[in-house]
Each structure stands twice: as C-alpha cells, then as structure tokens.
C-alpha positions as a LaTeX table, in Angstrom:
\begin{tabular}{lrrr}
\hline
Residue & $x$ (\AA) & $y$ (\AA) & $z$ (\AA) \\
\hline
Met1 & 30.40 & $-10.37$ & $-21.09$ \\
Lys2 & 27.18 & $-8.40$ & $-21.74$ \\
Pro3 & 24.90 & $-11.47$ & $-21.42$ \\
Val4 & 26.47 & $-12.20$ & $-18.02$ \\
Ile5 & 25.78 & $-8.65$ & $-16.82$ \\
Val6 & 22.19 & $-8.83$ & $-18.05$ \\
Ala7 & 21.70 & $-12.23$ & $-16.39$ \\
Ile8 & 22.93 & $-10.83$ & $-13.07$ \\
Ala9 & 21.14 & $-7.47$ & $-13.28$ \\
Leu10 & 17.74 & $-8.77$ & $-14.42$ \\
Pro11 & 16.76 & $-10.46$ & $-11.12$ \\
Leu12 & 17.88 & $-7.37$ & $-9.21$ \\
Phe13 & 15.59 & $-5.09$ & $-11.22$ \\
Ala14 & 12.73 & $-7.60$ & $-11.18$ \\
Gly15 & 12.23 & $-6.86$ & $-7.48$ \\
Cys16 & 11.54 & $-3.23$ & $-8.36$ \\
Val17 & 8.38 & $-4.01$ & $-10.28$ \\
Thr18 & 6.69 & $-6.32$ & $-7.77$ \\
Pro19 & 3.05 & $-5.19$ & $-7.52$ \\
Lys20 & 1.77 & $-4.34$ & $-4.06$ \\
Tyr21 & $-1.83$ & $-4.58$ & $-2.95$ \\
Trp22 & $-3.75$ & $-2.57$ & $-0.37$ \\
Glu23 & $-5.10$ & $-4.54$ & 2.60 \\
Ala24 & $-7.66$ & $-3.40$ & 5.16 \\
Thr25 & $-5.70$ & $-2.96$ & 8.40 \\
Gly26 & $-8.04$ & $-0.91$ & 10.55 \\
Gly27 & $-11.14$ & 1.16 & 10.77 \\
Asn28 & $-14.20$ & 2.00 & 12.77 \\
Pro29 & $-17.79$ & 1.65 & 11.52 \\
Ser30 & $-19.18$ & 4.28 & 13.90 \\
Asp31 & $-16.59$ & 6.84 & 12.72 \\
Gly32 & $-16.92$ & 5.71 & 9.09 \\
Leu33 & $-13.15$ & 5.34 & 8.78 \\
Val34 & $-11.29$ & 2.61 & 6.87 \\
Gln35 & $-7.51$ & 2.22 & 6.99 \\
Leu36 & $-5.65$ & 0.43 & 4.21 \\
Ser37 & $-1.95$ & $-0.43$ & 4.22 \\
Tyr38 & 0.80 & $-2.13$ & 2.28 \\
Val39 & 4.45 & $-2.88$ & 3.08 \\
His40 & 7.41 & $-2.26$ & 0.80 \\
Thr41 & 11.17 & $-2.67$ & 0.91 \\
Pro42 & 13.72 & $-0.20$ & $-0.51$ \\
Phe43 & 13.62 & $-1.97$ & $-3.89$ \\
Glu44 & 9.82 & $-1.96$ & $-4.33$ \\
Tyr45 & 8.28 & 1.32 & $-5.47$ \\
Gly46 & 5.45 & 2.65 & $-7.59$ \\
Gln47 & 3.46 & $-0.52$ & $-8.14$ \\
Ile48 & 0.38 & 0.24 & $-6.03$ \\
Arg49 & $-2.97$ & 1.02 & $-7.66$ \\
Glu50 & $-5.07$ & 3.74 & $-6.07$ \\
Ser51 & $-8.21$ & 2.35 & $-7.71$ \\
Gln52 & $-7.70$ & $-1.00$ & $-5.96$ \\
Gly53 & $-7.52$ & 0.76 & $-2.59$ \\
Leu54 & $-10.67$ & 2.76 & $-3.28$ \\
Ala55 & $-12.52$ & $-0.42$ & $-4.29$ \\
Ile56 & $-11.54$ & $-2.18$ & $-1.04$ \\
Ala57 & $-12.48$ & 0.83 & 1.09 \\
Thr58 & $-15.81$ & 1.23 & $-0.73$ \\
Gly59 & $-16.60$ & $-2.46$ & $-0.16$ \\
Arg60 & $-15.87$ & $-2.12$ & 3.54 \\
Cys61 & $-17.99$ & 1.05 & 3.77 \\
Gln62 & $-20.90$ & $-0.61$ & 1.97 \\
Phe63 & $-20.69$ & $-3.54$ & 4.39 \\
Trp64 & $-21.16$ & $-0.95$ & 7.14 \\
Asp65 & $-24.22$ & 0.53 & 5.33 \\
Tyr66 & $-22.46$ & 3.54 & 3.83 \\
Ala67 & $-22.70$ & 4.38 & 0.12 \\
Arg68 & $-19.07$ & 4.93 & $-0.84$ \\
Ala69 & $-15.57$ & 5.83 & 0.34 \\
Glu70 & $-13.29$ & 8.80 & $-0.32$ \\
Arg71 & $-9.61$ & 9.26 & 0.39 \\
Ala72 & $-9.02$ & 11.21 & 3.57 \\
Gly73 & $-5.69$ & 12.99 & 3.86 \\
Thr74 & $-2.38$ & 11.76 & 2.53 \\
Glu75 & $-0.52$ & 8.48 & 2.79 \\
Lys76 & 1.49 & 7.99 & 5.96 \\
Ser77 & 4.77 & 6.07 & 5.82 \\
Val78 & 6.26 & 4.47 & 8.94 \\
Cys79 & 9.50 & 2.51 & 9.09 \\
Arg80 & 8.63 & $-0.98$ & 10.30 \\
Thr81 & 12.10 & $-2.54$ & 10.28 \\
Met82 & 15.16 & $-0.35$ & 10.69 \\
Gly83 & 18.51 & $-1.57$ & 9.42 \\
Gln84 & 21.87 & $-0.27$ & 10.53 \\
Phe85 & 21.79 & 2.68 & 8.11 \\
His86 & 18.33 & 2.81 & 6.51 \\
Cys87 & 14.78 & 1.50 & 6.68 \\
Leu88 & 14.43 & $-2.09$ & 5.44 \\
Glu89 & 10.62 & $-2.28$ & 5.54 \\
Thr90 & 8.10 & 0.57 & 5.37 \\
Thr91 & 4.37 & 0.41 & 6.08 \\
Val92 & 2.29 & 2.85 & 4.03 \\
Thr93 & $-1.22$ & 3.61 & 5.34 \\
Gln94 & $-4.05$ & 5.53 & 3.70 \\
Asp95 & $-7.27$ & 6.55 & 5.46 \\
Tyr96 & $-10.63$ & 6.52 & 3.69 \\
Arg97 & $-13.78$ & 8.22 & 4.96 \\
Cys98 & $-17.12$ & 6.47 & 4.38 \\
Gln99 & $-19.86$ & 8.66 & 2.89 \\
Lys100 & $-23.66$ & 8.26 & 3.15 \\
\hline
\end{tabular}
C-alpha cells in the first residue's frame, strides 16, 4: 500500500519544486527602470533566484548605458487568473532601478 501512495503523491509534490525564471516584462531607458516578472500557480513556490533577476536587470541596464541595477521596492503580486474560490495564476513583478 505504501508504494502506491508514494507513486501517487510524488508527481503531486514534483510540481512544487518547479524552478521559475525572471523575464524582462517592461521598463523605460529614460527613467532607468527595468521590470521583471514570473508567473506561478498555487503549487509552485519558492523556486525563484534573486541573483538571476539581478543579472537580467543589470544586463538590460548596461544595454541602456547604465553601470548596474538595484532592486527598487518590493515584489508585487497580481492575480492573473481567478478561479471560483482562489487565484489559479499569479504574476509576480519586481522593479529594478538602473544606476550610473
């Protein structure tokens, strides 16, 4: 009986550890602002790397002739797809400020 439970439960928990990656979703070179986002479902948490986001933002800032990027403010979460009782898909966005 235990192997059957493990076989059923393992795929359910595997969704929890799916890594997420920041993607550039907005920004403005004249303001020196880069926006990065990722989307997660209720079963996907805690697998985003802050260093990966900073590297993407820094690359975008350097393309715009800035030296580096710094986090600006806190992450903002917005429900993208609402189910009958809870959010099915959430977009998380982080702003980065380009520095000279």
